[in-house]
Amino acid sequence: MTVSRPSSDRLRVGLDAAVREFVREPINVALLVVLPPVVITSYESMLSAFPRLPYMTTDPGALGATAGTLFVAAFLPAVIGLFQVISAQRADERLSLAGFPELALFVSRLGAVCLATLLTAALSLGVLATTTEVESLALGFLTLAFVGGLYGLIGMLIGTVLPRELEGSLVLIFVVDVDEALASGVIATDAAATKLFPLHYPHEVFQAAVDGTAPAASDVLAAATYGAIVLVATFLVYTALAATGGGGG
Amino acid sequence: MSTLRTTFEMGVREYARTPILLSLLAFLPVYLILVFHWVMPESRVTVDIPIQGAMSAEMTAVATVLTTPMAAAFVGGAAGLFLMQSASAVDGRLAIAGADAVEIVAARGGVLVLAALVGSVVSVGVLSAVMSVERLRWYLLAILLVALLYGGLGALVGLVLNRLAGVYVLLFGPFFDLFLAQSPLTDETHALAPFLPGHFPMKLAFDAALTARVVPRNLWFSLAYLAVLALVVGLGFRRGLRVD
């Protein structure tokens, strides 16, 4: 027997279930609200202890606040994406068997990640705006929402390929922290390989939003292309493995 | 003694049964350390080394010496976080069946030490493939201390928070502590840095990596920090096992 529902109903049910699962643990909600200010102010404070090294474009404290904002907006959705997919794997398999289209399952999981992304982006930008003048709030918000979505997808991708909490978390931690350290501005590197990391181009666009300059079209295009590739790859892998029970674990 | 051995063997087998996990434990430190080694420019920076003060060093060497403890800390921290949470259900049953709580805690601690040791040896092995440090044994000891401290913290976080929150803490914790607060590139020590777990072992690591001398005091302080942490984690874990 298959479930016959309009597709909008299916999406709503899937999204409701994903959101409920997340908010059932108050600590998850607390994380969304508490961590942005803690991480951003800690970042700014830690980097204030650095001297202004020749390759730094601005004073280290401001550099830290900007980088911290970008990171907190990116990585909380990543962790949520990872755990959403892992914890919902069996439910998604059953829903898929019951006739839920794989696209609806994917969109409902991604929808929950996007809700967290929008909330984190708004909070992060709000915290940054208390210490740093952000010249273009709209572009800043869009960039933060984009990196949240991008890393949310990466979290989902890792969770689909490695649907076990320890293994998936280990991979996510290493991927995130290499990107975090390279994009932080604490160390100088002009190696071409760094351009392959997810935060490279969004970092340039976000800095333009803070400075009030027009972002380079090539950076915007590269970031959008990166996002599109990650979206398609995650969808294909998710529909091939998670929703149909093909993932190991 | 047999409960201790059996529980320890069970914990090790749980790890050994998952080849993907073992491959990740070997591959991820290689990835982290080598990426930084390769992308760093060939330039020199001024660093503040505890035993020597300001000195000039290759940026590549500084980055490699910094990222090696990070790799070990991530492996130790993740092992601590997941070990304590995944073991709690089994250990609760063992306690009900009459196993001694101290032996169960000691066995889980043993598995954590083993994971930290593997993470440290792999990380230092990768470092040794791309550069040589002045005092290798002291450096390995410092990295092992970092892995154990973060293993203990991961276990503590696992006792207090859920896994999602725990992973989030592990994403930022070692980065803040080891990469930013203990960085030798800083002008002055951040007010929080001396209280963070990486402070003393990182001093030991930088002395051992870049100079010919180490200050044993940093070892004693690291061990004292570790002992207090182990005591807190042990008591917390044992409390979770209490059968009334």
mmCIF file with all atom_site columns, C-alpha atoms in Angstrom, chain A residues 174, chain B residues 25-26 29-30 33 67-77 79 112-128 136-151 201:
data_model
loop_
_atom_site.group_PDB
_atom_site.id
_atom_site.type_symbol
_atom_site.label_atom_id
_atom_site.label_alt_id
_atom_site.label_comp_id
_atom_site.label_asym_id
_atom_site.label_entity_id
_atom_site.label_seq_id
_atom_site.pdbx_PDB_ins_code
_atom_site.Cartn_x
_atom_site.Cartn_y
_atom_site.Cartn_z
_atom_site.occupancy
_atom_site.B_iso_or_equiv
_atom_site.pdbx_formal_charge
_atom_site.auth_seq_id
_atom_site.auth_comp_id
_atom_site.auth_asym_id
_atom_site.auth_atom_id
_atom_site.pdbx_PDB_model_num
ATOM 1  C CA . PHE A 1 174 ? 38.390 17.433 10.300 1.00 0.00 ? 174 PHE A CA 1
ATOM 2  C CA . LEU B 2 25  ? 41.685 7.234  12.587 1.00 0.00 ? 25  LEU B CA 1
ATOM 3  C CA . ALA B 2 26  ? 44.686 6.629  10.353 1.00 0.00 ? 26  ALA B CA 1
ATOM 4  C CA . PRO B 2 29  ? 45.388 13.080 10.925 1.00 0.00 ? 29  PRO B CA 1
ATOM 5  C CA . VAL B 2 30  ? 47.388 12.520 7.730  1.00 0.00 ? 30  VAL B CA 1
ATOM 6  C CA . ILE B 2 33  ? 48.722 17.731 8.937  1.00 0.00 ? 33  ILE B CA 1
ATOM 7  C CA . THR B 2 67  ? 48.269 21.027 13.625 1.00 0.00 ? 67  THR B CA 1
ATOM 8  C CA . THR B 2 68  ? 49.729 17.753 14.936 1.00 0.00 ? 68  THR B CA 1
ATOM 9  C CA . PRO B 2 69  ? 48.273 18.209 18.450 1.00 0.00 ? 69  PRO B CA 1
ATOM 10 C CA . MET B 2 70  ? 45.010 19.382 16.874 1.00 0.00 ? 70  MET B CA 1
ATOM 11 C CA . ALA B 2 71  ? 44.717 16.105 14.960 1.00 0.00 ? 71  ALA B CA 1
ATOM 12 C CA . ALA B 2 72  ? 45.426 14.093 18.113 1.00 0.00 ? 72  ALA B CA 1
ATOM 13 C CA . ALA B 2 73  ? 42.967 16.228 20.112 1.00 0.00 ? 73  ALA B CA 1
ATOM 14 C CA . PHE B 2 74  ? 40.159 15.648 17.598 1.00 0.00 ? 74  PHE B CA 1
ATOM 15 C CA . VAL B 2 75  ? 40.702 11.880 17.622 1.00 0.00 ? 75  VAL B CA 1
ATOM 16 C CA . GLY B 2 76  ? 40.946 11.770 21.435 1.00 0.00 ? 76  GLY B CA 1
ATOM 17 C CA . GLY B 2 77  ? 37.981 14.116 21.912 1.00 0.00 ? 77  GLY B CA 1
ATOM 18 C CA . ALA B 2 79  ? 36.716 8.914  21.082 1.00 0.00 ? 79  ALA B CA 1
ATOM 19 C CA . LEU B 2 112 ? 40.238 5.900  25.757 1.00 0.00 ? 112 LEU B CA 1
ATOM 20 C CA . VAL B 2 113 ? 43.983 5.856  26.504 1.00 0.00 ? 113 VAL B CA 1
ATOM 21 C CA . LEU B 2 114 ? 44.475 3.374  23.668 1.00 0.00 ? 114 LEU B CA 1
ATOM 22 C CA . ALA B 2 115 ? 42.548 5.598  21.199 1.00 0.00 ? 115 ALA B CA 1
ATOM 23 C CA . ALA B 2 116 ? 44.537 8.655  22.327 1.00 0.00 ? 116 ALA B CA 1
ATOM 24 C CA . LEU B 2 117 ? 47.793 6.713  21.950 1.00 0.00 ? 117 LEU B CA 1
ATOM 25 C CA . VAL B 2 118 ? 46.901 5.583  18.417 1.00 0.00 ? 118 VAL B CA 1
ATOM 26 C CA . GLY B 2 119 ? 45.856 9.132  17.450 1.00 0.00 ? 119 GLY B CA 1
ATOM 27 C CA . SER B 2 120 ? 49.100 10.560 18.870 1.00 0.00 ? 120 SER B CA 1
ATOM 28 C CA . VAL B 2 121 ? 51.416 7.999  17.294 1.00 0.00 ? 121 VAL B CA 1
ATOM 29 C CA . VAL B 2 122 ? 49.748 8.394  13.882 1.00 0.00 ? 122 VAL B CA 1
ATOM 30 C CA . SER B 2 123 ? 49.870 12.204 14.103 1.00 0.00 ? 123 SER B CA 1
ATOM 31 C CA . VAL B 2 124 ? 53.504 12.345 15.195 1.00 0.00 ? 124 VAL B CA 1
ATOM 32 C CA . GLY B 2 125 ? 54.345 9.725  12.566 1.00 0.00 ? 125 GLY B CA 1
ATOM 33 C CA . VAL B 2 126 ? 52.916 11.999 9.855  1.00 0.00 ? 126 VAL B CA 1
ATOM 34 C CA . LEU B 2 127 ? 54.813 14.969 11.246 1.00 0.00 ? 127 LEU B CA 1
ATOM 35 C CA . SER B 2 128 ? 58.034 12.945 11.269 1.00 0.00 ? 128 SER B CA 1
ATOM 36 C CA . LEU B 2 136 ? 60.918 13.537 19.423 1.00 0.00 ? 136 LEU B CA 1
ATOM 37 C CA . ARG B 2 137 ? 60.063 11.583 22.587 1.00 0.00 ? 137 ARG B CA 1
ATOM 38 C CA . TRP B 2 138 ? 59.164 14.724 24.512 1.00 0.00 ? 138 TRP B CA 1
ATOM 39 C CA . TYR B 2 139 ? 57.122 15.949 21.576 1.00 0.00 ? 139 TYR B CA 1
ATOM 40 C CA . LEU B 2 140 ? 55.237 12.632 21.363 1.00 0.00 ? 140 LEU B CA 1
ATOM 41 C CA . LEU B 2 141 ? 54.608 12.810 25.099 1.00 0.00 ? 141 LEU B CA 1
ATOM 42 C CA . ALA B 2 142 ? 53.214 16.342 24.737 1.00 0.00 ? 142 ALA B CA 1
ATOM 43 C CA . ILE B 2 143 ? 50.896 15.246 21.908 1.00 0.00 ? 143 ILE B CA 1
ATOM 44 C CA . LEU B 2 144 ? 49.729 12.235 23.905 1.00 0.00 ? 144 LEU B CA 1
ATOM 45 C CA . LEU B 2 145 ? 48.922 14.553 26.818 1.00 0.00 ? 145 LEU B CA 1
ATOM 46 C CA . VAL B 2 146 ? 46.875 16.791 24.517 1.00 0.00 ? 146 VAL B CA 1
ATOM 47 C CA . ALA B 2 147 ? 45.000 13.745 23.157 1.00 0.00 ? 147 ALA B CA 1
ATOM 48 C CA . LEU B 2 148 ? 44.330 12.436 26.662 1.00 0.00 ? 148 LEU B CA 1
ATOM 49 C CA . LEU B 2 149 ? 43.191 15.824 27.943 1.00 0.00 ? 149 LEU B CA 1
ATOM 50 C CA . TYR B 2 150 ? 40.801 16.248 25.049 1.00 0.00 ? 150 TYR B CA 1
ATOM 51 C CA . GLY B 2 151 ? 39.717 12.616 25.393 1.00 0.00 ? 151 GLY B CA 1
ATOM 52 C CA . PRO B 2 201 ? 51.306 20.440 26.873 1.00 0.00 ? 201 PRO B CA 1
#
